[in-house]
Structures are given as C-alpha cells and as structure tokens.
Short mmCIF file of C-alpha atoms in Angstrom, two decimals:
data_model
loop_
_atom_site.label_atom_id
_atom_site.label_comp_id
_atom_site.label_asym_id
_atom_site.label_seq_id
_atom_site.Cartn_x
_atom_site.Cartn_y
_atom_site.Cartn_z
CA MET A 220 94.10 95.14 99.52
CA LEU A 221 96.13 97.08 97.37
CA ALA A 222 94.10 95.32 94.23
CA TYR A 223 91.06 97.46 95.11
CA CYS A 224 92.58 100.60 95.37
CA ASN A 225 92.64 103.04 91.98
CA SER A 226 96.20 104.88 90.85
CA ASP A 227 95.33 108.03 92.93
CA GLU A 228 94.78 106.00 96.02
CA LEU A 229 97.82 103.88 95.35
CA TRP A 230 99.97 107.10 94.63
CA LEU A 231 99.02 108.28 98.12
CA TYR A 232 99.92 105.12 99.66
CA PHE A 233 103.19 104.89 98.60
CA PHE A 234 103.85 108.66 99.46
CA MET A 235 102.39 108.18 103.41
CA LYS A 236 104.36 105.09 103.60
CA GLY A 237 107.85 106.97 102.21
CA TRP A 238 106.87 110.04 104.48
CA LYS A 239 107.10 107.43 107.51
CA ASN A 240 110.72 106.60 106.18
CA ILE A 241 112.33 110.19 106.06
CA LYS A 242 114.31 111.43 109.16
CA ALA A 243 113.37 114.50 110.97
CA LYS A 244 117.29 115.95 109.73
CA ASP A 245 116.50 115.21 106.57
CA PHE A 246 113.99 118.38 106.53
CA ARG A 247 117.40 120.41 106.89
CA THR A 248 118.10 119.68 103.21
CA PRO A 249 116.25 122.65 101.12
CA ALA A 250 115.94 120.02 98.34
CA ILE A 251 114.16 117.75 100.52
CA VAL A 252 111.92 120.34 102.19
CA LEU A 253 111.09 121.63 98.06
CA ALA A 254 110.27 118.19 97.48
CA ALA A 255 107.94 117.47 100.43
CA ILE A 256 106.03 120.58 99.97
CA ILE A 257 105.49 119.84 96.10
CA VAL A 258 104.15 116.66 96.79
CA LEU A 259 101.77 118.10 99.40
CA PHE A 260 100.72 120.51 97.25
CA TYR A 261 99.95 117.61 94.47
CA VAL A 262 97.91 115.22 96.46
CA PHE A 263 95.90 118.32 98.26
CA ASN A 264 95.12 119.98 94.97
CA ASN A 265 94.84 116.50 92.79
CA ILE A 266 93.49 113.69 95.56
CA ILE A 267 91.68 115.49 98.47
CA MET A 268 89.98 118.56 96.72
CA PRO A 269 88.31 116.86 93.94
CA ARG A 270 86.66 114.16 96.20
CA TYR A 271 85.55 116.72 98.53
CA VAL A 272 84.08 119.04 95.48
CA GLN A 273 83.16 115.88 93.61
CA GLN A 274 80.49 115.12 96.90
CA GLU A 275 79.29 118.40 97.58
CA LYS A 276 78.78 119.01 93.42
CA THR A 277 74.74 118.62 92.44
CA THR A 278 73.55 118.00 88.83
CA THR A 279 69.57 118.05 87.58
CA VAL A 280 68.72 114.36 86.45
CA PRO A 281 67.61 114.64 82.67
CA GLY A 282 64.73 113.13 81.02
CA VAL A 283 65.25 109.39 79.34
CA ILE A 284 61.98 107.77 79.29
CA GLY A 285 61.27 106.60 75.49
CA ARG A 286 64.90 106.73 74.48
CA PRO A 287 66.98 103.50 73.52
CA VAL A 288 68.30 102.00 77.09
CA ASP A 289 72.17 102.80 75.72
CA GLU A 290 71.46 106.09 74.91
CA ALA A 291 69.97 107.10 78.08
CA ILE A 292 72.57 105.30 79.90
CA LYS A 293 75.32 107.73 77.62
CA LEU A 294 72.99 110.91 78.44
CA LEU A 295 72.90 110.23 82.11
CA ALA A 296 76.63 109.81 82.08
CA ASP A 297 77.12 113.21 80.08
CA ALA A 298 75.27 114.56 83.18
CA GLY A 299 77.57 113.31 85.69
CA LEU A 300 75.31 110.31 86.62
CA VAL A 301 75.30 106.61 86.55
CA GLY A 302 72.60 105.02 84.83
CA LYS A 303 71.68 101.13 85.54
CA LYS A 304 69.19 98.85 84.18
CA SER A 305 66.82 97.84 87.27
CA ASP A 306 64.31 96.13 85.33
CA THR A 307 62.15 94.95 82.43
CA ARG A 308 58.02 95.14 81.82
CA THR A 309 56.16 94.62 78.41
CA ASP A 310 54.61 97.95 77.31
CA LYS A 311 52.08 98.90 74.99
CA GLN A 312 53.51 102.25 74.60
CA TYR A 313 57.12 102.36 74.34
CA PRO A 314 59.25 100.00 71.90
CA GLU A 315 61.16 97.29 73.30
CA GLY A 316 64.64 98.30 74.91
CA THR A 317 63.49 101.91 75.49
CA VAL A 318 63.26 103.46 78.87
CA VAL A 319 59.59 103.35 80.47
CA VAL A 320 59.96 104.45 84.19
CA GLN A 321 63.10 106.19 85.49
CA ASN A 322 64.35 106.69 89.44
CA PRO A 323 64.89 109.60 90.21
CA ALA A 324 62.51 111.55 87.55
CA ALA A 325 63.34 114.28 85.39
CA GLY A 326 64.71 117.56 87.13
CA THR A 327 65.36 116.08 90.36
CA VAL A 328 68.59 117.59 91.61
CA VAL A 329 71.08 114.99 93.47
CA LYS A 330 74.31 114.71 93.99
CA PHE A 331 76.84 114.08 91.40
CA GLY A 332 77.48 110.44 90.54
CA ARG A 333 74.41 109.45 91.78
CA GLY A 334 72.85 105.83 90.28
CA VAL A 335 69.59 106.55 88.31
CA TYR A 336 67.49 103.45 87.76
CA LEU A 337 66.19 102.65 84.93
CA THR A 338 63.05 100.17 83.76
CA VAL A 339 63.04 99.10 80.00
CA SER A 340 59.89 97.94 77.74
CA GLY A 341 60.16 94.51 76.47
CA GLY A 342 57.82 95.25 73.75
CA GLU A 343 53.85 94.76 73.57
CA PRO A 344 52.70 91.56 76.00
CA MET A 345 52.03 88.91 73.25
CA VAL A 346 49.17 86.39 73.75
CA ASN A 347 48.32 83.20 72.33
CA VAL A 348 45.20 82.61 69.99
CA PRO A 349 42.71 80.50 71.38
CA SER A 350 40.61 78.16 69.09
CA LEU A 351 37.03 79.18 67.84
CA ARG A 352 35.97 76.69 65.86
CA GLY A 353 32.73 75.16 66.79
CA ARG A 354 31.76 77.95 69.44
CA SER A 355 29.03 80.70 69.36
CA LEU A 356 29.67 84.10 68.90
CA ARG A 357 28.71 84.98 72.00
CA ASP A 358 31.09 82.07 73.21
CA ALA A 359 34.45 83.33 70.97
CA THR A 360 33.68 86.84 72.37
CA PHE A 361 34.51 85.71 76.10
CA ALA A 362 37.26 83.61 75.20
CA LEU A 363 39.22 86.49 73.17
CA GLU A 364 38.37 88.65 76.20
CA ARG A 365 40.21 86.25 78.67
CA PHE A 366 43.50 86.74 76.43
CA GLY A 367 43.31 90.03 75.85
CA LEU A 368 41.91 89.93 71.91
CA VAL A 369 38.72 91.45 70.25
CA LEU A 370 36.17 89.57 68.27
CA GLY A 371 35.94 91.65 64.83
CA ASN A 372 33.43 91.51 61.80
CA ALA A 373 32.08 88.10 61.02
CA ARG A 374 31.19 86.68 57.45
CA TYR A 375 28.32 83.90 56.79
CA GLU A 376 28.71 81.30 54.87
CA VAL A 377 26.75 77.78 54.31
CA SER A 378 28.50 74.63 55.94
CA GLU A 379 27.88 71.10 55.89
CA GLU A 380 29.57 70.48 59.09
CA TYR A 381 28.80 73.20 61.76
CA PRO A 382 25.64 73.94 62.91
CA GLN A 383 23.87 77.32 61.88
CA GLY A 384 25.39 80.26 63.96
CA THR A 385 28.74 78.28 65.05
CA ILE A 386 32.28 79.44 64.00
CA ILE A 387 33.66 77.43 60.84
CA ASP A 388 37.10 79.26 60.37
CA GLN A 389 39.11 82.08 62.18
CA ASP A 390 41.49 84.66 60.08
CA THR A 391 44.60 83.97 62.81
CA PRO A 392 45.12 80.03 63.24
CA GLU A 393 45.21 78.99 67.06
CA ASN A 394 48.40 79.17 68.78
CA THR A 395 49.34 81.47 67.11
CA ILE A 396 51.48 84.17 69.29
CA VAL A 397 50.03 88.10 68.63
CA PRO A 398 50.03 91.34 70.28
CA ALA A 399 47.24 91.56 72.86
CA GLY A 400 44.51 93.89 71.65
CA ARG A 401 44.76 92.15 67.96
CA VAL A 402 41.21 91.72 66.18
CA ILE A 403 40.14 88.45 65.38
CA THR A 404 37.37 88.11 62.50
CA VAL A 405 35.54 84.59 61.85
CA ILE A 406 33.70 82.76 59.69
CA VAL A 407 30.24 81.92 60.91
CA SER A 408 27.83 79.11 59.31
CA GLN A 409 24.99 79.90 57.71
CA GLY A 410 23.81 75.80 58.14
CA LYS A 411 23.45 73.45 55.38
CA SER A 412 22.78 74.18 52.11
CA ALA A 413 19.14 72.25 52.17
CA ASP A 414 18.61 74.73 54.97
CA GLN A 415 19.02 77.74 52.84
CA LEU A 416 16.28 79.51 50.60
CA PRO A 417 17.09 81.58 47.46
CA VAL A 418 15.57 84.73 47.95
CA PRO A 419 12.78 85.56 45.36
CA ASP A 420 13.01 88.57 42.88
CA VAL A 421 10.24 91.10 43.96
CA ILE A 422 11.28 94.54 42.25
CA ARG A 423 8.56 96.27 40.65
CA LYS A 424 5.83 93.98 41.58
CA SER A 425 3.12 95.13 44.04
CA PHE A 426 3.48 94.87 47.41
CA SER A 427 0.47 92.73 47.81
CA GLU A 428 1.94 90.30 45.20
CA ALA A 429 5.67 90.85 46.26
CA GLU A 430 4.37 89.68 49.61
CA ARG A 431 2.56 86.21 48.25
CA ILE A 432 6.05 85.40 46.33
CA ILE A 433 7.74 85.85 49.79
CA ILE A 434 5.50 83.80 52.15
CA GLN A 435 5.62 81.18 49.28
CA ALA A 436 9.12 81.08 49.07
CA GLY A 437 9.12 80.00 53.26
CA LEU A 438 10.30 83.65 53.90
CA ARG A 439 8.64 86.62 55.54
CA ILE A 440 8.16 90.46 55.03
CA GLY A 441 10.39 92.50 57.29
CA ASN A 442 11.00 96.09 57.18
CA ILE A 443 8.69 98.58 55.00
CA THR A 444 10.00 101.61 53.87
CA TYR A 445 8.08 104.39 51.75
CA GLN A 446 9.67 106.72 48.87
CA ILE A 447 7.96 108.95 46.78
CA ASN A 448 8.38 107.85 43.07
CA THR A 449 6.55 109.16 40.23
CA GLU A 450 7.63 107.01 37.74
CA LEU A 451 5.86 103.45 39.04
CA LEU A 452 2.57 102.69 40.46
CA PRO A 453 1.94 103.27 44.13
CA ASN A 454 2.82 100.71 46.31
CA THR A 455 5.34 98.92 43.68
CA VAL A 456 8.15 97.56 45.16
CA ILE A 457 11.16 99.50 44.28
CA GLU A 458 14.13 97.96 46.16
CA GLN A 459 14.75 94.73 48.47
CA PHE A 460 16.95 93.43 51.13
CA PRO A 461 18.47 90.83 50.41
CA LYS A 462 18.96 90.82 46.87
CA ALA A 463 17.43 88.31 44.83
CA GLY A 464 19.17 85.29 44.78
CA GLU A 465 20.86 85.00 47.74
CA LEU A 466 20.72 82.09 49.84
CA VAL A 467 19.25 82.69 53.35
CA PRO A 468 18.08 81.00 56.43
CA SER A 469 14.58 79.38 56.08
CA SER A 470 12.03 82.53 57.71
CA ARG A 471 14.61 85.22 57.12
CA ALA A 472 13.09 88.76 56.86
CA ILE A 473 13.17 90.55 53.73
CA ASP A 474 12.81 94.17 53.73
CA LEU A 475 11.37 96.23 50.72
CA VAL A 476 11.49 99.95 49.51
CA VAL A 477 7.73 100.68 48.41
CA ALA A 478 6.76 103.93 45.88
CA GLN A 479 4.16 106.29 47.43
CA ARG A 480 2.03 109.04 45.88
CA GLY A 481 3.96 112.20 45.88
CA GLU A 482 5.70 114.67 44.33
CA LYS A 483 9.40 115.11 43.86
CA PRO A 484 10.90 118.68 45.52
CA THR A 485 11.89 120.80 42.76
CA ASP A 486 15.34 122.58 42.51
CA ILE A 487 14.98 126.12 43.77
CA GLN A 488 16.47 128.79 41.31
CA ASN A 489 18.19 131.85 42.60
#
C-alpha cells in the first residue's frame, strides 16, 4: 500500500504510527511537547491546508485550439490544469498535430487540477486517385466526386486509340494518394487523325466566299459577329475561330468576325 503513497502521505503515515507509541507520561517532558506542537503545525500547514485550499481553488481554461499539442499541454499546466489527448481526426483547417477541439472550452472556470481533453488534427484527409482513362468527361466528374476530388480543365488531342470524347490521360496518375479537394486535369481524345479536318484560311475573303470554302472543307459556319472597319470592304472576314490550319472534328462550326460599314468614333478633345 505504501508504494502508492506520495512523500507527504508517507510522512504523515509514519508520524501517526509514531504518535501512537508515545505514552501519555511522555508529554510531561517539555521537549516532547514542543516537538509535538512543531510536528502538528508542519502537518497542518504543509499537508492538510494545501489540500483543502487546492480543492477550493479555481482557474480559467486557456484557449489552445490551433496550437501544437505539446505546447497546448504546457499552457494548460501553467494554468494549473492537466491536458489529455483524447482523440485524433482529419481536418483541412488545422495542420497535423495541432489541437482542433478542447473540452472544457476556453474561458470556462473550473477547479484547479481539472483535466482538459484535447482532440488533435491528423492533417488533411487523403484519398486515392481513380483511373479516368477511357471515361467520358461526365463519368470522370462523378468518379472524382465520389473520392472527394474535382475535375479540372480538359485539353484535347488526336488519338488513334481512344474514341472521340473519351479521356486519354490524366495529370495525376491513378492510385496516387492526394489531399481531398485536389483538382485533376485530363487530356481528351479528338478522335483519329483521319477524322480531323484542317481549318481553311478565310481571312480577307468576302463572307459568301468564306462560307463556300468552309462548307467545301466539311465544316460549317458558326457565330457571326459584325465589326465596324473602315479599311476593308463590307462583309469581308476580319477574324476566324479556330485559326487557319488547326485540326478540328468534321462539321465543326467556324466563328467569323465580319466587317461592316460605319465610322469609328473619334477621340473627344477637351
């Protein structure tokens, strides 16, 4: 039993044991009486009173959320409290090893020596990147969402292997472990090179001639925007999208900017 006692408790135990062995007649000796008074004063002042005062003393719980757990425990100890790590959970906001929850909360008034339970961040949740090759953009979007990931921008390339509209490659390889929320960009097949048609050059041609050339190339006219231009004849093509020479799928729409009559606004002089 004595093995579980602290130094003060041991001192008090041996004092009481010795006290029982003192006979009543011994108190007739002034030295014994004086020694007994001194011992009683020591026990009362250093053992009994501190325990009583400590039980009644209160302190305010400091805020330790966002602090490294070791630092948080030290801060709590300085306030007369005992920090206890109770749980670990993933968290996007707080770095790994920092406190995300404390109980009791900061500002709570508690008894001196009270335990404060700390939940510690395990860092960002990590997920496994799925394979997107051969999927459509729609399927890839759903697949990534199931893993907490996001589909980014798509780049298009000619492919002899993958059908038009399916994903050829991805910037982050499959089975890579990444933080949740990561954006995954992909390359999408435009189809085989035989299915691609070069865009003809129709800049500075009349609209009617440009329309004929585009249709003969297996493509079609898209959006037409008119822009005032005093240097070219009306209905002359100023710009085209896509640019001449680009390979595009058959029946792709070609957008044109066409000149129209009118005067450009002049600068106003103050």
